[in-house]
Coordinates of C-alpha atoms in Angstrom, one line a residue:
X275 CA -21.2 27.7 10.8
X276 CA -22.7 24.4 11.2
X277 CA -22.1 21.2 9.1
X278 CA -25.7 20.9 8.4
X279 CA -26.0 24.2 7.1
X280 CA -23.7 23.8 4.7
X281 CA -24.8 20.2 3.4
X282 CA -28.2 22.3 3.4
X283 CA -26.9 25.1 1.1
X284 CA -24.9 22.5 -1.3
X285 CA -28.0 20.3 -1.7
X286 CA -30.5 23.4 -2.1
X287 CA -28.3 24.9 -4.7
X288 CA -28.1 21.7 -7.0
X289 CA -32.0 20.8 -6.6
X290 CA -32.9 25.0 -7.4
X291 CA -30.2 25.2 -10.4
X292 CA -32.1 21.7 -11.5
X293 CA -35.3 23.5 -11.5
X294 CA -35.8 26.9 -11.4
X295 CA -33.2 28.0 -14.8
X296 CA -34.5 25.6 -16.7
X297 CA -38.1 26.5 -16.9
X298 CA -38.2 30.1 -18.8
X299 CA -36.1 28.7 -21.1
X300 CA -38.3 25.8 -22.0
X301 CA -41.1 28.2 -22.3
X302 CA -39.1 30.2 -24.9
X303 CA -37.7 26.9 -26.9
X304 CA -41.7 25.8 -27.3
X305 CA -42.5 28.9 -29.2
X306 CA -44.6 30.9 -26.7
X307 CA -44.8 34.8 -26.8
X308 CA -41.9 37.2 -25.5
X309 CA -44.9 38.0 -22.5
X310 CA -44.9 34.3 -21.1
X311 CA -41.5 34.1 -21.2
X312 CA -40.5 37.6 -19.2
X313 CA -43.3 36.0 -16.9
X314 CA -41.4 32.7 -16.4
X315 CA -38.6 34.6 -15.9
X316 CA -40.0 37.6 -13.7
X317 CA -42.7 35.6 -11.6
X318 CA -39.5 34.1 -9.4
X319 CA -39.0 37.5 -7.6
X320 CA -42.5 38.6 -7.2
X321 CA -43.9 35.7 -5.8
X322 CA -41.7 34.8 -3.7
X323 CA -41.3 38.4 -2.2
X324 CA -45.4 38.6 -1.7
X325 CA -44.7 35.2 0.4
X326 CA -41.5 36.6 2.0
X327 CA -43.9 39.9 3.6
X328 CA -46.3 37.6 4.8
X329 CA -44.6 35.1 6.5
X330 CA -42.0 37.6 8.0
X331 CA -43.4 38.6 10.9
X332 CA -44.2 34.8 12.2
X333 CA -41.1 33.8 11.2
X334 CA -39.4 36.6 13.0
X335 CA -41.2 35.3 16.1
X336 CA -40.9 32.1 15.7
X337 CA -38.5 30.2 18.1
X338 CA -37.4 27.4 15.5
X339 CA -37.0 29.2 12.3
X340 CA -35.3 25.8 11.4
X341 CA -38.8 24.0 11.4
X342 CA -39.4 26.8 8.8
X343 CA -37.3 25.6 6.7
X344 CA -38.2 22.0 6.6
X345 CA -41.2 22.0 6.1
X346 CA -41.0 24.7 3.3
X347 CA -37.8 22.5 1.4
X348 CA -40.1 19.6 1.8
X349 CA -43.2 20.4 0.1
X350 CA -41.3 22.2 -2.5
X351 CA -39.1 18.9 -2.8
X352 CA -42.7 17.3 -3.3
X353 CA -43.8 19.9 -5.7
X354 CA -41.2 19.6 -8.0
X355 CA -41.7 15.8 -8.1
X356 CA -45.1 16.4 -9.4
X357 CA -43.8 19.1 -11.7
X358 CA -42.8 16.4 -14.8
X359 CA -46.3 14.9 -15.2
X360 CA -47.2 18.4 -16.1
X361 CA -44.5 20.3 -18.1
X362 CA -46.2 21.8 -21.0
X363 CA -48.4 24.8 -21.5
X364 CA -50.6 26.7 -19.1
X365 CA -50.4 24.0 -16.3
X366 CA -46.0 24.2 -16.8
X367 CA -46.6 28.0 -15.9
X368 CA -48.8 27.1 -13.0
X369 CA -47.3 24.5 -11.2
X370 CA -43.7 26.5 -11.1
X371 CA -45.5 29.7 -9.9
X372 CA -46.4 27.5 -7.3
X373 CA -42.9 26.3 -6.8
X374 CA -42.0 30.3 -6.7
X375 CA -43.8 30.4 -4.2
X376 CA -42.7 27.8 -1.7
X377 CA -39.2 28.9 -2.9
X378 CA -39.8 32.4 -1.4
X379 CA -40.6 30.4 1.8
X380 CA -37.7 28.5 2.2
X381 CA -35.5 31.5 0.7
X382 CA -36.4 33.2 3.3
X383 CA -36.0 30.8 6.4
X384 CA -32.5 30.2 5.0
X385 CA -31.4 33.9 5.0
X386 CA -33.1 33.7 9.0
X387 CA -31.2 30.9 10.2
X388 CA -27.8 31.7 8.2
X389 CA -27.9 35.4 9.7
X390 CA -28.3 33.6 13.2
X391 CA -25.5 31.3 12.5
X392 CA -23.3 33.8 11.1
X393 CA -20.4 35.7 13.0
X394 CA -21.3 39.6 13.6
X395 CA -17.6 40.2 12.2
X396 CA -17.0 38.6 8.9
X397 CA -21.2 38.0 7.9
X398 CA -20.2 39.0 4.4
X399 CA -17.3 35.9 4.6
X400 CA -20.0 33.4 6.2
X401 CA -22.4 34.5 3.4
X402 CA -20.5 33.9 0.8
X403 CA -19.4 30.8 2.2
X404 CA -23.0 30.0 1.9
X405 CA -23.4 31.7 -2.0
X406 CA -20.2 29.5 -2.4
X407 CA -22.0 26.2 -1.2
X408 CA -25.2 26.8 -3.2
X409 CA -23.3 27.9 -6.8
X410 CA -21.2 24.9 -6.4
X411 CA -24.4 22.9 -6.1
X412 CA -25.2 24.5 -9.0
X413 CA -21.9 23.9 -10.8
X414 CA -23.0 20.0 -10.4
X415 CA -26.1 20.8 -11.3
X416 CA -25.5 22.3 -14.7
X417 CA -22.6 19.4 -15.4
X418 CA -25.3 16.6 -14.5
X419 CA -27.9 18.5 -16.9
X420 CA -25.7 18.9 -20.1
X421 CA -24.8 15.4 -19.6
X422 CA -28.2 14.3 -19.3
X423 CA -30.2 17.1 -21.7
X424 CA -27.1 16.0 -24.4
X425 CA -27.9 11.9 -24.0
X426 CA -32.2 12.7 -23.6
X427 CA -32.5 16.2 -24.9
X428 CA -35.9 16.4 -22.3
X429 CA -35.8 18.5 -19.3
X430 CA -38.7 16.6 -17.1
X431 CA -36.0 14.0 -15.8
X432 CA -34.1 17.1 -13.9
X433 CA -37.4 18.7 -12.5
X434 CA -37.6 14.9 -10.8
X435 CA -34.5 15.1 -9.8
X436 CA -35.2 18.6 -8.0
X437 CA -37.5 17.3 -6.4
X438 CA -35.4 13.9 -5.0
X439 CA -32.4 16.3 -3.7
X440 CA -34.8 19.2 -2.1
X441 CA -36.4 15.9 0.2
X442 CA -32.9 15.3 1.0
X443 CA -32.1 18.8 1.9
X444 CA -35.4 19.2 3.9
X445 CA -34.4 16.0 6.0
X446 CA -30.7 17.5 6.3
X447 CA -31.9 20.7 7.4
X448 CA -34.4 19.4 10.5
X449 CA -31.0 18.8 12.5
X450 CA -30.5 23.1 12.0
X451 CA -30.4 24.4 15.8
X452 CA -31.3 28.8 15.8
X453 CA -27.9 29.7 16.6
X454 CA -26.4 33.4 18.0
X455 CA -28.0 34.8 20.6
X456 CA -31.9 35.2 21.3
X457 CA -33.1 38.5 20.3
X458 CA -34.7 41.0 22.4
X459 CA -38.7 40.5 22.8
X460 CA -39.0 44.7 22.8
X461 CA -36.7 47.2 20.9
X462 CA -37.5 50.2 19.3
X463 CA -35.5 50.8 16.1
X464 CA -33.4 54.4 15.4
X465 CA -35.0 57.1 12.7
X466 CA -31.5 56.6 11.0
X467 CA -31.5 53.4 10.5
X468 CA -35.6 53.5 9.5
X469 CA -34.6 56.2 7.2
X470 CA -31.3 54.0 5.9
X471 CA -33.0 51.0 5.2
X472 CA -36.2 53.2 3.5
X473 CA -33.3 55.1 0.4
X474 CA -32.2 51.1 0.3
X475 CA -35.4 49.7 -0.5
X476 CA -36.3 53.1 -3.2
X477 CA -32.9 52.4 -4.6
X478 CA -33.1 48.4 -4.9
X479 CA -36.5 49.1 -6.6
X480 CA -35.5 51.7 -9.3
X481 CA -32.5 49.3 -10.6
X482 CA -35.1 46.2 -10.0
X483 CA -36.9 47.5 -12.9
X484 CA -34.2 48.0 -15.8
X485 CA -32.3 44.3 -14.1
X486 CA -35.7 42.4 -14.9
X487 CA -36.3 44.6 -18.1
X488 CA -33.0 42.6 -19.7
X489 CA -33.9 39.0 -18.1
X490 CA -36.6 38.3 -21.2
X491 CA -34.0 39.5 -23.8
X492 CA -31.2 37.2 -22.6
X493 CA -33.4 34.4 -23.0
X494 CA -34.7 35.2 -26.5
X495 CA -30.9 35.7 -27.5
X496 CA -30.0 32.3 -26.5
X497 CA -33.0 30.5 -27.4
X498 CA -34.3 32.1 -30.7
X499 CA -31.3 34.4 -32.0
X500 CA -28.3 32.2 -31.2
X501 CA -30.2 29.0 -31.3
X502 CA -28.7 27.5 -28.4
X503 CA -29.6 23.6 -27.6
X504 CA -30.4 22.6 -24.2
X505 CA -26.7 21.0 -22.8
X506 CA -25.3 23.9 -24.9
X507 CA -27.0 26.7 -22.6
X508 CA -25.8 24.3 -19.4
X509 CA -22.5 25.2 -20.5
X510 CA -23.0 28.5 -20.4
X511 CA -24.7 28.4 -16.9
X512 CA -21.5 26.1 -15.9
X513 CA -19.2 28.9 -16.9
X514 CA -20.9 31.5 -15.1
X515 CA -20.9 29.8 -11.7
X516 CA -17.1 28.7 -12.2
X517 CA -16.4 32.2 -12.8
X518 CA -18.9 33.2 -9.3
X519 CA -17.4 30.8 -7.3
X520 CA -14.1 32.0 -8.2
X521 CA -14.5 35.2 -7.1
X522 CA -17.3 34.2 -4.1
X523 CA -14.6 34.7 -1.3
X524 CA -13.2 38.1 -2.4
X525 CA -16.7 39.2 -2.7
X526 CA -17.2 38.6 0.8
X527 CA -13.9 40.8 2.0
X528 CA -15.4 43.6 -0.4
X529 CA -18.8 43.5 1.6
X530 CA -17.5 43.1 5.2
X531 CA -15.2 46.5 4.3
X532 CA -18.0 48.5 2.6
X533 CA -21.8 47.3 1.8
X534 CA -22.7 50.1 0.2
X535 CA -19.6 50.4 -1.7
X536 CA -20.5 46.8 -2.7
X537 CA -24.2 47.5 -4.0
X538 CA -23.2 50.1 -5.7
X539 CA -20.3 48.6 -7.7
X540 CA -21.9 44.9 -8.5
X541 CA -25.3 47.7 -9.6
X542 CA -22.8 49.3 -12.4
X543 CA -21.3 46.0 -13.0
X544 CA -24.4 44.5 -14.1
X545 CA -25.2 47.1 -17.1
X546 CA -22.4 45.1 -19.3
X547 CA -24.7 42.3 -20.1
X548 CA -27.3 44.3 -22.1
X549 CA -24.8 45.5 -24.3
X550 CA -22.5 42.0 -24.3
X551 CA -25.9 40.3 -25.3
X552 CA -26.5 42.6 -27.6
X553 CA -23.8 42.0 -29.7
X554 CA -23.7 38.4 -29.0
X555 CA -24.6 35.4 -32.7
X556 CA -22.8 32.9 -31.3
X557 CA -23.1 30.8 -28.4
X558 CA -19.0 31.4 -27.8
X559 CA -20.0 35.1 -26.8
X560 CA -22.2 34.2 -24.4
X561 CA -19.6 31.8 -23.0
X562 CA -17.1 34.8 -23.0
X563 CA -19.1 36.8 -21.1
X564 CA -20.8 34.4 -18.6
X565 CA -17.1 33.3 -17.5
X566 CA -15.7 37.5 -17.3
X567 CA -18.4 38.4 -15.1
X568 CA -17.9 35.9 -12.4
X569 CA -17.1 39.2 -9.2
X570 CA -19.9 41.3 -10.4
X571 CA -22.4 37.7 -9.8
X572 CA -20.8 36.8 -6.3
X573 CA -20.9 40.8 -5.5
X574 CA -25.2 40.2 -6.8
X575 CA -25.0 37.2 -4.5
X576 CA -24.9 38.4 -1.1
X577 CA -24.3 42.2 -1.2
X578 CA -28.3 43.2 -0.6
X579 CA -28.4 41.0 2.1
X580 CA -25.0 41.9 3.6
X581 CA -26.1 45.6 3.3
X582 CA -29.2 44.6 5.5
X583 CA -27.6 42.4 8.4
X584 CA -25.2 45.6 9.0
X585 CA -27.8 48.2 8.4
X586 CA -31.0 47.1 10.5
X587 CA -30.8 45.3 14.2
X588 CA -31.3 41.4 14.3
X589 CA -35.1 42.1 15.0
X590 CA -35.7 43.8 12.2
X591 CA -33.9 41.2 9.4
X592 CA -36.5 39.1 8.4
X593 CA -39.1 42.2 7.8
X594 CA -36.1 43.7 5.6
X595 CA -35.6 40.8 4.1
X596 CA -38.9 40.3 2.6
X597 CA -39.8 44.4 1.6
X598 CA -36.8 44.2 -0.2
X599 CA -37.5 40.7 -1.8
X600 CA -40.6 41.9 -2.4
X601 CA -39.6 45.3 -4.0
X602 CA -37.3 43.4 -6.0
X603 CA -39.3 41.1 -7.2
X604 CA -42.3 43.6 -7.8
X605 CA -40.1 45.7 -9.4
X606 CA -38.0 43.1 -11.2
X607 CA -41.3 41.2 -13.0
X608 CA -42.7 44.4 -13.9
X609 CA -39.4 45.6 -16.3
X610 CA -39.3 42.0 -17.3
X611 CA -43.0 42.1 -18.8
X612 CA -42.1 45.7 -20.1
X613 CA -38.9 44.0 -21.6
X614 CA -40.8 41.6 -23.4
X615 CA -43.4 43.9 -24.0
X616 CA -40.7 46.1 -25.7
X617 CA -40.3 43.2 -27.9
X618 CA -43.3 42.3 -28.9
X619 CA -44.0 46.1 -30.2
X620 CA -41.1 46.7 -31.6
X621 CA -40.8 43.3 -33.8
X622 CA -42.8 43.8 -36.8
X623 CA -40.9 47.0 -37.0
X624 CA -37.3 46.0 -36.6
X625 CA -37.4 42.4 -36.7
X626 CA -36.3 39.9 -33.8
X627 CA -32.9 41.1 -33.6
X628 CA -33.3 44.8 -34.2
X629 CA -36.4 45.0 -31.8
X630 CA -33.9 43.4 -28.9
X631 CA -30.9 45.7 -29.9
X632 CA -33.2 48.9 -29.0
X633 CA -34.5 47.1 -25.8
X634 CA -31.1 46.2 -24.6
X635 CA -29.8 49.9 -24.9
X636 CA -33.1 50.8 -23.0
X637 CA -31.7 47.8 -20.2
X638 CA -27.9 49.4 -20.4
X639 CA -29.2 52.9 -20.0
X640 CA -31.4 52.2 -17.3
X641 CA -28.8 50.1 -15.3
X642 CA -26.3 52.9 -15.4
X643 CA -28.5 55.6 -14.1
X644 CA -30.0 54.0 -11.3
X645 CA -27.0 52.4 -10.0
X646 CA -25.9 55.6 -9.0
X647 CA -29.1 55.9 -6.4
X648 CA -26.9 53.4 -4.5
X649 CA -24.2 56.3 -3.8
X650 CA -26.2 58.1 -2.1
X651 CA -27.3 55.2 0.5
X652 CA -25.3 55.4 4.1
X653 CA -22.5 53.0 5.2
X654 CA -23.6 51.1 7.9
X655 CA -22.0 52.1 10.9
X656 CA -21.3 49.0 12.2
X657 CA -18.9 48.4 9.7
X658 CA -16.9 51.6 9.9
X659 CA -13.4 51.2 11.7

C-alpha cells in the first residue's frame, strides 16, 4: 500500500482518538442524564451509517473515491475546529452529531480506497496494517491528552487540535491515486453470496444491540462510580490500544485464514467487558482489563470488514459497507439508549451501582447468545484452500 495512505491512516487515527472518545465522556463528567450520555455514545454508529447508505452508491461509481475523501477529512477537520467555541450543553451534542456525520463520510471513503489498495491475498494483513496505523495514532493521541488534560484539565484544546491534524490528513490524502483494478461497469451478483451477506447483516444487528447496550454503562463506571479524572481515563484508553496494536498483526493472519471464524470469536470475546466492568471500584481494574483484551479489539477492528471484502465482489463493497454500518449503528444506538434507559429505571430501586450490575448481566447475556448467530454465517469461498 501507498505511503500516503498510511500517513493518512496515522494522522486520521490521532485527530478521531482526539475527538470523538472524548466527547460522551464529557457529557457524563457534567452531570447530564444516563439518556444523553448512551446518545453521545450511540449517535457515532447511527449517523454515520444513515450517511454511509446514502453516499454509497455515488461513491461506488465514482472514479476518484480519493476526492471523497478529501473533501470529507476537510470539512470535518473544519468542524472540529469550530467544535471548542461550543462545548457545553445542547449545542456540544449538536455540533458532534454533525462531526458523526462527516465522520461516516470519510469512514467510508477510507474503507473504499483501502479495499482498492489492498492485495486480494493477505486483505486481512493490509487491513490491519491500516487498524495498526490509525490505533497507533491513537496511542499518541491518548499520551498527548493525559499530558495536556493533567497540566489544563479542559478538553476544548484537543477538539482544536482534531481539527489542526484532520486538515493535514485531508491535504495528505488528495495525493491517494484508486488503485487495483477498475471494476466492471455490469455484473450481476450470485443468490449465495446475496443470501451470505443478508445472515451477515441479521447477525451483525442482533449482537449490535446488547454491544451498544453496555457502551453507556462503561462510561457511567468510569466517570461516576470509579471517579476517574480526565488524564486518568487517557491512560486507560492508552492501555487498550498498546494492548490492540500488539496483537493488530496476528489479527490479520486469523482473518485472512477464516472471517467467519474471526467474527465469531472477537463476538464472544467481547461479552467479558460487561462482567470485568461490573466488578470494577478502581480505576486499576479498568487498566487490567483494557490492556488483556488487546486480540479481541484488533479481531473488532477489521474482522466485519474483512468478512465483507471476501464475501461480496468489489462492486458490491461500498453498498455492504454502509447496510452494515448502518445496521450497526441502528442497532448499536438503539441498546445504548435501552442501556441507559435500563439505568435510569432501575436507579431509585437499586442505586447507581446495583442498577448497572443488573444492566451489565443483561449486556453479558445478550453478547453470549447472539454471538453464536455468527456460527451459522458461511466461510467465504474465496478464502478456502
Amino acid at each position: 500500500m501507498r505511503l500516503r495512505l498510511r500517513l493518512y491512516a496515522l494522522l486520521s487515527g490521532i485527530s478521531g482518538s482526539l475527538g470523538n472518545n472524548f466527547v460522551p465522556y464529557q457529557v457524563a463528567v457534567t452531570g447530564a442524564a444516563a439518556t444523553s450520555v448512551a446518545y453521545a455514545q450511540g449517535v457515532n454508529g447511527l449517523g454515520s451509517g444513515f450517511v454511509q447508505v446514502v453516499a454509497s452508491g455515488p461513491m461506488a461509481r465514482s472514479s476518484w473515491k480519493a476526492g471523497w475523501l478529501f473533501a470529507s477529512t476537510l470539512l470535518l477537520g473544519l468542524l472540529w475546529l469550530l467544535l471548542p467555541l461550543f462545548a457545553s450543553g445542547v449545542p456540544l451534542l449538536i455540533l458532534f452529531t454533525l462531526t458523526v456525520l462527516l465522520g461516516g463520510l470519510q469512514g467510508l471513503a477510507l474503507q473504499m480506497v483501502v479495499g482498492h489498495h489492498s492485495r486480494p491475498w493477505a486483505r486481512g494483513r493490509d487491513l490491519s496494517t491500516i487498524a495498526f496505523l490509525s490505533g497507533l495514532g491513537g496511542l499518541l493521541a491518548f499520551a498527548l491528552a493525559a499530558v495536556l488534560t493533567g497540566i489544563y484539565h479542559d478538553v476544548r484544546l484537543l477538539y482544536g487540535l482534531a481539527g489542526a491534524i484532520y486538515v493535514a490528513a485531508a491535504v495528505c490524502g488528495a495525493g491517494l491515486g484508486e488503485g487495483g483494478e477498475a471494476p466492471r461497469l455490469y455484473w450481476r451478483e450470485s443468490e449465495e453470496d446475496a443470501l451470505a451477506m443478508r445472515k451477515f447483516l441479521l447477525a451483525s444487528g442482533v449482537f449490535g444491540f446488547f454491544w451498544g447496550f453496555a457502551w453507556p454503562l462503561f462510561t457511567l463506571t468510569q466517570a461516576k462510580v470509579i471517579g476517574m479524572r480526565y488524564y486518568e481515563y487517557s491512560v486507560a484508553q492508552l492501555l487498550a490500544l498498546l494492548s490492540t496494536l500488539a496483537f493488530q498483526p496476528l489479527a490479520g493472519v486469523f482473518v485472512d485464514k477464516g472471517p467467519r471464524k474471526a467474527l465469531f470469536f472477537s463476538r464472544l470475546g467481547l461479552a467479558a467487558f460487561p462482567l470485568g466492568f461490573a466488578l470494577s471500584t478502581k480505576a486499576w481494574q479498568v487498566y487490567v482489563i483494557n490492556g488483556a483484551t488487546g486480540l479481541i479489539s484488533a479481531l473488532v477492528n477489521i474482522s466485519s470488514a474483512g468478512y465483507i471484502y471476501a464475501a461480496a465482489e468489489p462492486q458490491a463493497w461500498a453498498r455492504y459497507l454502509a447496510q452494515y454500518n448502518m445496521v450497526n449503528g441502528v442497532l448499536t444506538m438503539a441498546g445504548s439508549i435501552a442501556g441507559g434507559l435500563s439505568v435510569d429505571l432501575l436507579l431509585p430501586h437499586l442505586g447507581l451501582q446495583g442498577a448497572l450490575f443488573a444492566s451489565y448481566q443483561l449486556a453479558f447475556v445478550g453478547r453470549v447468545v447472539s454471538s453464536l448467530l455468527f456460527l451459522r454465517l458461511r466461510e467465504p469461498p474465496r478464502t478456502r484452500g
